[in-house]
Amino acid sequence: MQFQYENAYDVKARIAEKKVAILPVGAVEAHGSHLPLGTDNLLAERMGAKLAELTDSYLLPTLPYGQVWSLRNFPGSLSVSNESMAMLLTDIGESLHRQGFRVFVMLSGHLGNGTALKEAARRLYEKTPELKVYHFFYPGSKEATARVRESSPLHGSYFHACEIETSYMLYLADEFVDMDKAICDIPHITEEADCTPTPWESFTETAVLGDATLATREKGETILTASLKAMADMVNKAKREAEAGR
Amino acid sequence: MQFQYENAYDVKARIAEKKVAILPVGAVEAHGSHLPLGTDNLLAERMGAKLAELTDSYLLPTLPYGQVWSLRNFPGSLSVSNESMAMLLTDIGESLHRQGFRVFVMLSGHLGNGTALKEAARRLYEKTPELKVYHFFYPGSKEATARVRESSPLHGSYFHACEIETSYMLYLADEFVDMDKAICDIPHITEEADCTPTPWESFTETAVLGDATLATREKGETILTASLKAMADMVNKAKREAEAGR
Amino acid sequence: MQFQYENAYDVKARIAEKKVAILPVGAVEAHGSHLPLGTDNLLAERMGAKLAELTDSYLLPTLPYGQVWSLRNFPGSLSVSNESMAMLLTDIGESLHRQGFRVFVMLSGHLGNGTALKEAARRLYEKTPELKVYHFFYPGSKEATARVRESSPLHGSYFHACEIETSYMLYLADEFVDMDKAICDIPHITEEADCTPTPWESFTETAVLGDATLATREKGETILTASLKAMADMVNKAKREAEAGR
Amino acid sequence: MQFQYENAYDVKARIAEKKVAILPVGAVEAHGSHLPLGTDNLLAERMGAKLAELTDSYLLPTLPYGQVWSLRNFPGSLSVSNESMAMLLTDIGESLHRQGFRVFVMLSGHLGNGTALKEAARRLYEKTPELKVYHFFYPGSKEATARVRESSPLHGSYFHACEIETSYMLYLADEFVDMDKAICDIPHITEEADCTPTPWESFTETAVLGDATLATREKGETILTASLKAMADMVNKAKREAEAGR
Amino acid sequence: MQFQYENAYDVKARIAEKKVAILPVGAVEAHGSHLPLGTDNLLAERMGAKLAELTDSYLLPTLPYGQVWSLRNFPGSLSVSNESMAMLLTDIGESLHRQGFRVFVMLSGHLGNGTALKEAARRLYEKTPELKVYHFFYPGSKEATARVRESSPLHGSYFHACEIETSYMLYLADEFVDMDKAICDIPHITEEADCTPTPWESFTETAVLGDATLATREKGETILTASLKAMADMVNKAKREAEAGR
Amino acid sequence: MQFQYENAYDVKARIAEKKVAILPVGAVEAHGSHLPLGTDNLLAERMGAKLAELTDSYLLPTLPYGQVWSLRNFPGSLSVSNESMAMLLTDIGESLHRQGFRVFVMLSGHLGNGTALKEAARRLYEKTPELKVYHFFYPGSKEATARVRESSPLHGSYFHACEIETSYMLYLADEFVDMDKAICDIPHITEEADCTPTPWESFTETAVLGDATLATREKGETILTASLKAMADMVNKAKREAEAGR
């Protein structure tokens, strides 16, 4: 399942059979004191592993650097540009296509990667039309999230180091969570934050956007199970189509 | 030591103290049947961990995609362009500098990454002159290699899945080596390979360039210990200079 | 108020006084049969004029070409790339800054322009930090919309040639609306549309996403008045800050 | 005739019939005190409308930002780079071709746009060879100009806010001309201005290059009628060839 | 005078004294049968040598590749893109500035290089404002040309392998001219050639644009002496200004 | 043999026959006091002439600007970027292919050009696969060098203005060598120079890396004759293959 642990002799036939490559894409980014900098990498990687299992796909090694513009001034954050990411991801997609893959899943654990992933997906749509490309950021999680969450959702689509993301970590990587340090910090984010470049230090000191103390492993499991199902359904459909197209 | 497992509260002071970030850079590439596709990632990552320990530095998460032009048509190889890599690495370097690092080590496990790493290092030399940037590919290993190797060296600086690289793996990641499948395959590589774009399928079917059966853990340890010492000496000197420059 | 109708002798002092330049950004795009291709240009331009009046700002001539990837295969749609737009907008922003402006408002009438506008805003944040840059796409309209809309909202943030957008046109440019041709066409848009490049012809033949027959001038007025107020509040605040910073 | 006022249902058949799209390209630029900043936009737009009528073509919305390097330091001038323009124009051309157009006319009202327009035309020549691309800047006007002009021509191909351009405005947009403010200002422009980057503030304070007081509506009509005829002849020929090639 | 024949020990003081570097820029391009492909290189190089002598400047080695779009399909023509040229010339300019030069003369023997040279000059104007940059293509030759020419001038600024250019060669490089093969070939070039990409094979088979049989060494000498004087005047003035600015 | 001295009438048939174009690529770079700045241009040009003769090929005019990062701060050095060079060389290669050439030899006299040449060769490998592209920097010289050299080789592949390069000049261009000024200067170059951007002023004042006093014309002849043979063998083989492929 782990692509990089295969050898070059066996892998060719298996690519032809599996057809799907899953690339976890994360980031190194401040996530308060109760979660590690690599939270988005851990989430993407472990979600990727589960999705690979559910769909009999190959899991690629994680791309652990992402676009972290908003939090780039917080300690520990590392950020790369949209264009650098889009170029690298496009290269990887073309390479996968040349190797015989027919479905390329970019599974992101970090919202800020969205622009680069979408751009790469569209470039590949032109360059290698027979490669189906997905860019996932917790699709299909909306209803389950609404059902389990206790704190109010914050501004727009933002969620970060909060009840929800901490629950994800408790489910997938609890050895890296220190709930003793979990805090509740509900910043006031104005409408303006969507309309002008707004580094997050202008509204939060902690980089925790919500109430992390409400996080539980069960909430994480509920939401991510729903999301995994949504992803697996899409991937399996694409896989069947690729097989039919043979 | 693992940067991404730190949290944003503690990391600031530690960056100021450690000053050095080590980025393993590998590749996913065909390495015969006895070594995995991720050989260069495993080597870079584990060498990086050792170097971080020797120099009290931070180890960054591995960048697992590299420039694999020569072997891109072999099963399992994934290749990205020099320019994509150089841009991403330059972004990472600038970000590290903004975070307070003063020494950035790109430790490569894959020869083909050399052009991109050197280019990134030179761009950073202009953009962030106070950041010392290293691009390492087994420096200081020449004498030790000459001492322990039993097979003749092949063409120029090429070494791949051979006595030497397999020995590295036996020392650093033997759980991924299957010596039963190790072969001896000595291709004839003409001078022309240095003078015109030459995909390796034109001179090898196995992607093994030499006699992998001669590999031993001891040879790997001897060479890599020498190389680690050479790297540690450079990094420690740069660290002292950065401290003095404070 | 219309910047391009000023002459070069009078304009210098007035820039120093007004400080704000508003650039309407639209698109040429299929909008069913009851709305013209230039709907997004008309909306951006007329919203821009109202905002300029409310804030005593200069209105720049409209940039009438936008990123229309999703609908590019529909008759009449013209599309430009994110990068072309981002570069041109960055150039315009730098030029405005050199002319003495301190607030640059990009007011978009087309959702697809979002990526380019945000990218340009961030580039300007680095290049001309004293220029405050806004990228608006109907901010502050959420509550008013929820209050007046009769049809159910469709998929995510999509709205196109529907009850809402047609209401905008009835309020701002009813001479271009042919309500006799307004239709109700509620497509089924799957989750997948957010996760893979999805040209809209895969789920609609009409490019009308909802029930345009429910549109009224009053609904348009209610929503856009709320949005204009939100925009004017932000712009006026930025203007005051620019004056204070003098 | 105005492309953006069509709707997506009717437009397809009409594109197939008309075949020609005319894009006015102007600039926002200082033109003394008797002419507005948007002079080149007004001229391009109104010439475009006349040409569309003469050739039964579609008129696209005006691109109102141009390359204004030489006058960029004059109050009110906005300038964009050659590369940004060339990229955007190439995108528009490709989009027109995809929509079924076979002739793309870029009609410029601003000399400084010449480099970008020519570059875009050549890029399209490679990318979409069956799309005929014109870049017009008052072709066919030489003889008529020589006949009617009373002042001596200035340096090379320069003309700006002078007898000639003011006459154009009196013919096409006299509501924006204030002849009371028209002046005569004949700068001394050395040969060097053609041989080294020379911002115009080095030889003029007014940005009027000649004697604007001699302008008349009749002169404008005479010259522009000649130029329109020249343009219409070329466009009609291209249209016939496109029809024949069907 | 020839920069590349100096050695690194002596050159530093001499740069400080001379201040001016002259770069001949030519092309490899079809010039009929009586002139060689390298005509523009020979002219640029020898004009450069004369200008260097007149102004006590350094002559750089010739850049012998130019933008030859219009004639690229003629036998022997080699063409490079505007952007490649502009980048290389900008690099050279920055390097000259770092070496201590204060005046950079790009002396072109080929009209098609104009766009790239002007673009490079403007980039250097921003990057190294204290470096005065000239782009010369026979400035100051207009009157002398009108005086000596016997054939009628062709279309616009075109001249190629004709009475004029052949006279230049007879004056500067007659060992490469074969007057026995000189022909008179006056093509009909329509206005359209200025308005749409027009490869020259659409109006000439010979690439001779005029009457080469009328060429004489004296005509060449008369025109080029005038042009050299114009260039020397500009360069000497710039040199004096650079000295004063010391 | 000199391509640029041919005329456009004769050249077409000769290209079809010769098939090979040789481009000397040099640099302007400090080479101590006994060798001129243009040493690498002279060597590339004269080696190119010999190779053209040996293989009945066309010799193109020399590209005399190269990537001189390491020595860019030495008096007289001019440096251009890898990307500018790679773009220009790719353009030239495409142009040669369009003209009918089937083998393109880039013969470099300067080590620092290696990255750009290899990059251009790989780009052409994708764009014009039927064009065989070589990038030569003294191939096949290793054994002969080892045989004749008296001084010890310095660090890695570095050689510069030393016994070897001076011998080349004595053989190919002795009129530009001043042996009275030849010196022996053996710098200490640490391993670090390969691992971090290292301008050469950090280890040498003279830019002579070795013992130039040991140079002789005979040594140069021995080595270069071997290298020319190696190059001619490759080129002739490629030529035969191109002929066979006709």
PDB file of N, CA, C and O in Angstrom, chain E residues 164-211:
ATOM      1  N   ILE E 164      20.818  50.256 -49.422  1.00  0.00           N
ATOM      2  CA  ILE E 164      21.408  50.835 -48.205  1.00  0.00           C
ATOM      3  C   ILE E 164      22.258  49.818 -47.450  1.00  0.00           C
ATOM      4  O   ILE E 164      23.439  50.044 -47.176  1.00  0.00           O
ATOM      5  N   GLU E 165      21.670  48.698 -47.100  1.00  0.00           N
ATOM      6  CA  GLU E 165      22.429  47.746 -46.279  1.00  0.00           C
ATOM      7  C   GLU E 165      23.632  47.194 -47.042  1.00  0.00           C
ATOM      8  O   GLU E 165      24.699  46.964 -46.466  1.00  0.00           O
ATOM      9  N   THR E 166      23.473  47.000 -48.333  1.00  0.00           N
ATOM     10  CA  THR E 166      24.619  46.524 -49.117  1.00  0.00           C
ATOM     11  C   THR E 166      25.736  47.582 -49.138  1.00  0.00           C
ATOM     12  O   THR E 166      26.927  47.250 -49.075  1.00  0.00           O
ATOM     13  N   SER E 167      25.335  48.843 -49.184  1.00  0.00           N
ATOM     14  CA  SER E 167      26.351  49.908 -49.120  1.00  0.00           C
ATOM     15  C   SER E 167      27.090  49.872 -47.787  1.00  0.00           C
ATOM     16  O   SER E 167      28.305  50.087 -47.720  1.00  0.00           O
ATOM     17  N   TYR E 168      26.345  49.617 -46.705  1.00  0.00           N
ATOM     18  CA  TYR E 168      27.013  49.475 -45.405  1.00  0.00           C
ATOM     19  C   TYR E 168      28.083  48.389 -45.470  1.00  0.00           C
ATOM     20  O   TYR E 168      29.203  48.560 -44.988  1.00  0.00           O
ATOM     21  N   MET E 169      27.701  47.267 -46.067  1.00  0.00           N
ATOM     22  CA  MET E 169      28.639  46.144 -46.132  1.00  0.00           C
ATOM     23  C   MET E 169      29.834  46.479 -47.020  1.00  0.00           C
ATOM     24  O   MET E 169      30.963  46.090 -46.707  1.00  0.00           O
ATOM     25  N   LEU E 170      29.597  47.175 -48.121  1.00  0.00           N
ATOM     26  CA  LEU E 170      30.726  47.543 -48.991  1.00  0.00           C
ATOM     27  C   LEU E 170      31.707  48.440 -48.249  1.00  0.00           C
ATOM     28  O   LEU E 170      32.923  48.371 -48.453  1.00  0.00           O
ATOM     29  N   TYR E 171      31.177  49.256 -47.380  1.00  0.00           N
ATOM     30  CA  TYR E 171      32.053  50.136 -46.594  1.00  0.00           C
ATOM     31  C   TYR E 171      32.778  49.367 -45.476  1.00  0.00           C
ATOM     32  O   TYR E 171      33.974  49.523 -45.262  1.00  0.00           O
ATOM     33  N   LEU E 172      32.043  48.513 -44.791  1.00  0.00           N
ATOM     34  CA  LEU E 172      32.603  47.897 -43.578  1.00  0.00           C
ATOM     35  C   LEU E 172      33.144  46.476 -43.769  1.00  0.00           C
ATOM     36  O   LEU E 172      33.970  46.038 -42.983  1.00  0.00           O
ATOM     37  N   ALA E 173      32.643  45.771 -44.759  1.00  0.00           N
ATOM     38  CA  ALA E 173      33.028  44.346 -44.842  1.00  0.00           C
ATOM     39  C   ALA E 173      32.940  43.871 -46.279  1.00  0.00           C
ATOM     40  O   ALA E 173      32.310  42.856 -46.576  1.00  0.00           O
ATOM     41  N   ASP E 174      33.581  44.585 -47.180  1.00  0.00           N
ATOM     42  CA  ASP E 174      33.370  44.258 -48.599  1.00  0.00           C
ATOM     43  C   ASP E 174      33.916  42.893 -48.996  1.00  0.00           C
ATOM     44  O   ASP E 174      33.521  42.342 -50.016  1.00  0.00           O
ATOM     45  N   GLU E 175      34.792  42.330 -48.175  1.00  0.00           N
ATOM     46  CA  GLU E 175      35.292  41.001 -48.488  1.00  0.00           C
ATOM     47  C   GLU E 175      34.192  39.947 -48.422  1.00  0.00           C
ATOM     48  O   GLU E 175      34.363  38.829 -48.907  1.00  0.00           O
ATOM     49  N   PHE E 176      33.057  40.306 -47.846  1.00  0.00           N
ATOM     50  CA  PHE E 176      31.956  39.346 -47.753  1.00  0.00           C
ATOM     51  C   PHE E 176      30.824  39.646 -48.748  1.00  0.00           C
ATOM     52  O   PHE E 176      29.778  39.020 -48.696  1.00  0.00           O
ATOM     53  N   VAL E 177      31.036  40.629 -49.621  1.00  0.00           N
ATOM     54  CA  VAL E 177      29.982  41.011 -50.563  1.00  0.00           C
ATOM     55  C   VAL E 177      30.328  40.488 -51.964  1.00  0.00           C
ATOM     56  O   VAL E 177      31.455  40.612 -52.407  1.00  0.00           O
ATOM     57  N   ASP E 178      29.340  39.922 -52.613  1.00  0.00           N
ATOM     58  CA  ASP E 178      29.533  39.471 -53.987  1.00  0.00           C
ATOM     59  C   ASP E 178      28.577  40.260 -54.885  1.00  0.00           C
ATOM     60  O   ASP E 178      27.444  39.847 -55.121  1.00  0.00           O
ATOM     61  N   MET E 179      29.061  41.424 -55.381  1.00  0.00           N
ATOM     62  CA  MET E 179      28.176  42.321 -56.121  1.00  0.00           C
ATOM     63  C   MET E 179      27.685  41.688 -57.431  1.00  0.00           C
ATOM     64  O   MET E 179      26.681  42.131 -57.988  1.00  0.00           O
ATOM     65  N   ASP E 180      28.392  40.664 -57.891  1.00  0.00           N
ATOM     66  CA  ASP E 180      27.913  39.979 -59.101  1.00  0.00           C
ATOM     67  C   ASP E 180      26.541  39.340 -58.891  1.00  0.00           C
ATOM     68  O   ASP E 180      25.799  39.118 -59.841  1.00  0.00           O
ATOM     69  N   LYS E 181      26.271  39.034 -57.657  1.00  0.00           N
ATOM     70  CA  LYS E 181      24.997  38.371 -57.362  1.00  0.00           C
ATOM     71  C   LYS E 181      23.932  39.358 -56.889  1.00  0.00           C
ATOM     72  O   LYS E 181      22.792  38.967 -56.597  1.00  0.00           O
ATOM     73  N   ALA E 182      24.315  40.621 -56.766  1.00  0.00           N
ATOM     74  CA  ALA E 182      23.352  41.619 -56.280  1.00  0.00           C
ATOM     75  C   ALA E 182      22.203  41.754 -57.274  1.00  0.00           C
ATOM     76  O   ALA E 182      22.418  41.784 -58.488  1.00  0.00           O
ATOM     77  N   ILE E 183      20.992  41.844 -56.759  1.00  0.00           N
ATOM     78  CA  ILE E 183      19.815  41.952 -57.623  1.00  0.00           C
ATOM     79  C   ILE E 183      18.937  43.123 -57.203  1.00  0.00           C
ATOM     80  O   ILE E 183      19.140  43.720 -56.144  1.00  0.00           O
ATOM     81  N   CYS E 184      18.002  43.434 -58.076  1.00  0.00           N
ATOM     82  CA  CYS E 184      16.960  44.401 -57.731  1.00  0.00           C
ATOM     83  C   CYS E 184      15.654  43.627 -57.623  1.00  0.00           C
ATOM     84  O   CYS E 184      15.234  42.990 -58.585  1.00  0.00           O
ATOM     85  N   ASP E 185      15.045  43.671 -56.469  1.00  0.00           N
ATOM     86  CA  ASP E 185      13.790  42.933 -56.272  1.00  0.00           C
ATOM     87  C   ASP E 185      12.902  43.772 -55.364  1.00  0.00           C
ATOM     88  O   ASP E 185      13.119  43.832 -54.155  1.00  0.00           O
ATOM     89  N   ILE E 186      11.933  44.435 -55.954  1.00  0.00           N
ATOM     90  CA  ILE E 186      11.108  45.358 -55.183  1.00  0.00           C
ATOM     91  C   ILE E 186       9.747  44.725 -54.919  1.00  0.00           C
ATOM     92  O   ILE E 186       8.889  44.682 -55.787  1.00  0.00           O
ATOM     93  N   PRO E 187       9.568  44.220 -53.734  1.00  0.00           N
ATOM     94  CA  PRO E 187       8.320  43.514 -53.432  1.00  0.00           C
ATOM     95  C   PRO E 187       7.190  44.498 -53.188  1.00  0.00           C
ATOM     96  O   PRO E 187       7.415  45.673 -52.882  1.00  0.00           O
ATOM     97  N   HIS E 188       5.986  44.003 -53.326  1.00  0.00           N
ATOM     98  CA  HIS E 188       4.822  44.792 -52.947  1.00  0.00           C
ATOM     99  C   HIS E 188       4.445  44.413 -51.515  1.00  0.00           C
ATOM    100  O   HIS E 188       4.026  43.289 -51.243  1.00  0.00           O
ATOM    101  N   ILE E 189       4.630  45.352 -50.597  1.00  0.00           N
ATOM    102  CA  ILE E 189       4.313  45.079 -49.190  1.00  0.00           C
ATOM    103  C   ILE E 189       3.080  45.892 -48.825  1.00  0.00           C
ATOM    104  O   ILE E 189       3.095  47.119 -48.894  1.00  0.00           O
ATOM    105  N   THR E 190       2.025  45.207 -48.445  1.00  0.00           N
ATOM    106  CA  THR E 190       0.784  45.925 -48.140  1.00  0.00           C
ATOM    107  C   THR E 190       0.817  46.480 -46.722  1.00  0.00           C
ATOM    108  O   THR E 190       1.631  46.070 -45.890  1.00  0.00           O
ATOM    109  N   GLU E 191      -0.095  47.394 -46.486  1.00  0.00           N
ATOM    110  CA  GLU E 191      -0.275  47.960 -45.142  1.00  0.00           C
ATOM    111  C   GLU E 191      -0.469  46.848 -44.110  1.00  0.00           C
ATOM    112  O   GLU E 191      -0.069  46.972 -42.959  1.00  0.00           O
ATOM    113  N   GLU E 192      -1.112  45.770 -44.536  1.00  0.00           N
ATOM    114  CA  GLU E 192      -1.428  44.682 -43.611  1.00  0.00           C
ATOM    115  C   GLU E 192      -0.196  44.108 -42.924  1.00  0.00           C
ATOM    116  O   GLU E 192      -0.279  43.617 -41.795  1.00  0.00           O
ATOM    117  N   ALA E 193       0.945  44.175 -43.586  1.00  0.00           N
ATOM    118  CA  ALA E 193       2.163  43.610 -42.996  1.00  0.00           C
ATOM    119  C   ALA E 193       2.509  44.255 -41.657  1.00  0.00           C
ATOM    120  O   ALA E 193       3.196  43.652 -40.834  1.00  0.00           O
ATOM    121  N   ASP E 194       2.031  45.478 -41.432  1.00  0.00           N
ATOM    122  CA  ASP E 194       2.269  46.132 -40.138  1.00  0.00           C
ATOM    123  C   ASP E 194       1.223  45.769 -39.097  1.00  0.00           C
ATOM    124  O   ASP E 194       1.334  46.193 -37.942  1.00  0.00           O
ATOM    125  N   CYS E 195       0.183  45.076 -39.495  1.00  0.00           N
ATOM    126  CA  CYS E 195      -0.998  44.917 -38.639  1.00  0.00           C
ATOM    127  C   CYS E 195      -1.320  43.481 -38.290  1.00  0.00           C
ATOM    128  O   CYS E 195      -2.280  43.219 -37.566  1.00  0.00           O
ATOM    129  N   THR E 196      -0.556  42.556 -38.797  1.00  0.00           N
ATOM    130  CA  THR E 196      -0.816  41.144 -38.502  1.00  0.00           C
ATOM    131  C   THR E 196       0.502  40.405 -38.706  1.00  0.00           C
ATOM    132  O   THR E 196       1.319  40.816 -39.538  1.00  0.00           O
ATOM    133  N   PRO E 197       0.760  39.361 -37.942  1.00  0.00           N
ATOM    134  CA  PRO E 197       2.025  38.638 -38.116  1.00  0.00           C
ATOM    135  C   PRO E 197       2.183  38.193 -39.574  1.00  0.00           C
ATOM    136  O   PRO E 197       1.330  37.473 -40.094  1.00  0.00           O
ATOM    137  N   THR E 198       3.259  38.634 -40.197  1.00  0.00           N
ATOM    138  CA  THR E 198       3.439  38.439 -41.634  1.00  0.00           C
ATOM    139  C   THR E 198       4.839  37.923 -41.946  1.00  0.00           C
ATOM    140  O   THR E 198       5.788  38.691 -42.079  1.00  0.00           O
ATOM    141  N   PRO E 199       5.000  36.615 -42.015  1.00  0.00           N
ATOM    142  CA  PRO E 199       6.312  36.095 -42.420  1.00  0.00           C
ATOM    143  C   PRO E 199       6.666  36.640 -43.798  1.00  0.00           C
ATOM    144  O   PRO E 199       5.789  36.747 -44.663  1.00  0.00           O
ATOM    145  N   TRP E 200       7.913  36.957 -44.002  1.00  0.00           N
ATOM    146  CA  TRP E 200       8.303  37.642 -45.235  1.00  0.00           C
ATOM    147  C   TRP E 200       8.179  36.769 -46.489  1.00  0.00           C
ATOM    148  O   TRP E 200       8.146  37.301 -47.596  1.00  0.00           O
ATOM    149  N   GLU E 201       8.101  35.465 -46.309  1.00  0.00           N
ATOM    150  CA  GLU E 201       7.933  34.649 -47.506  1.00  0.00           C
ATOM    151  C   GLU E 201       6.593  34.951 -48.191  1.00  0.00           C
ATOM    152  O   GLU E 201       6.391  34.575 -49.345  1.00  0.00           O
ATOM    153  N   SER E 202       5.698  35.679 -47.500  1.00  0.00           N
ATOM    154  CA  SER E 202       4.422  35.999 -48.144  1.00  0.00           C
ATOM    155  C   SER E 202       4.568  37.118 -49.179  1.00  0.00           C
ATOM    156  O   SER E 202       3.672  37.346 -49.971  1.00  0.00           O
ATOM    157  N   PHE E 203       5.719  37.840 -49.170  1.00  0.00           N
ATOM    158  CA  PHE E 203       5.865  38.881 -50.193  1.00  0.00           C
ATOM    159  C   PHE E 203       7.223  38.907 -50.903  1.00  0.00           C
ATOM    160  O   PHE E 203       7.427  39.701 -51.815  1.00  0.00           O
ATOM    161  N   THR E 204       8.165  38.066 -50.454  1.00  0.00           N
ATOM    162  CA  THR E 204       9.435  38.033 -51.183  1.00  0.00           C
ATOM    163  C   THR E 204      10.004  36.620 -51.217  1.00  0.00           C
ATOM    164  O   THR E 204       9.903  35.871 -50.242  1.00  0.00           O
ATOM    165  N   GLU E 205      10.602  36.301 -52.352  1.00  0.00           N
ATOM    166  CA  GLU E 205      11.286  35.009 -52.448  1.00  0.00           C
ATOM    167  C   GLU E 205      12.774  35.160 -52.195  1.00  0.00           C
ATOM    168  O   GLU E 205      13.454  34.197 -51.845  1.00  0.00           O
ATOM    169  N   THR E 206      13.273  36.370 -52.388  1.00  0.00           N
ATOM    170  CA  THR E 206      14.724  36.569 -52.348  1.00  0.00           C
ATOM    171  C   THR E 206      15.232  37.091 -51.015  1.00  0.00           C
ATOM    172  O   THR E 206      16.420  37.009 -50.727  1.00  0.00           O
ATOM    173  N   ALA E 207      14.325  37.703 -50.226  1.00  0.00           N
ATOM    174  CA  ALA E 207      14.724  38.397 -48.997  1.00  0.00           C
ATOM    175  C   ALA E 207      15.534  39.658 -49.297  1.00  0.00           C
ATOM    176  O   ALA E 207      16.094  40.260 -48.386  1.00  0.00           O
ATOM    177  N   VAL E 208      15.612  40.028 -50.542  1.00  0.00           N
ATOM    178  CA  VAL E 208      16.196  41.331 -50.889  1.00  0.00           C
ATOM    179  C   VAL E 208      15.037  42.316 -51.037  1.00  0.00           C
ATOM    180  O   VAL E 208      14.143  42.103 -51.846  1.00  0.00           O
ATOM    181  N   LEU E 209      15.053  43.353 -50.235  1.00  0.00           N
ATOM    182  CA  LEU E 209      13.944  44.312 -50.291  1.00  0.00           C
ATOM    183  C   LEU E 209      14.395  45.601 -50.965  1.00  0.00           C
ATOM    184  O   LEU E 209      14.569  46.629 -50.313  1.00  0.00           O
ATOM    185  N   GLY E 210      14.634  45.568 -52.282  1.00  0.00           N
ATOM    186  CA  GLY E 210      15.017  46.809 -52.955  1.00  0.00           C
ATOM    187  C   GLY E 210      16.053  46.527 -54.034  1.00  0.00           C
ATOM    188  O   GLY E 210      16.180  45.418 -54.541  1.00  0.00           O
ATOM    189  N   ASP E 211      16.835  47.553 -54.327  1.00  0.00           N
ATOM    190  CA  ASP E 211      17.775  47.429 -55.444  1.00  0.00           C
ATOM    191  C   ASP E 211      19.212  47.413 -54.939  1.00  0.00           C
ATOM    192  O   ASP E 211      19.841  48.460 -54.749  1.00  0.00           O
TER     193      ASP E 211
END
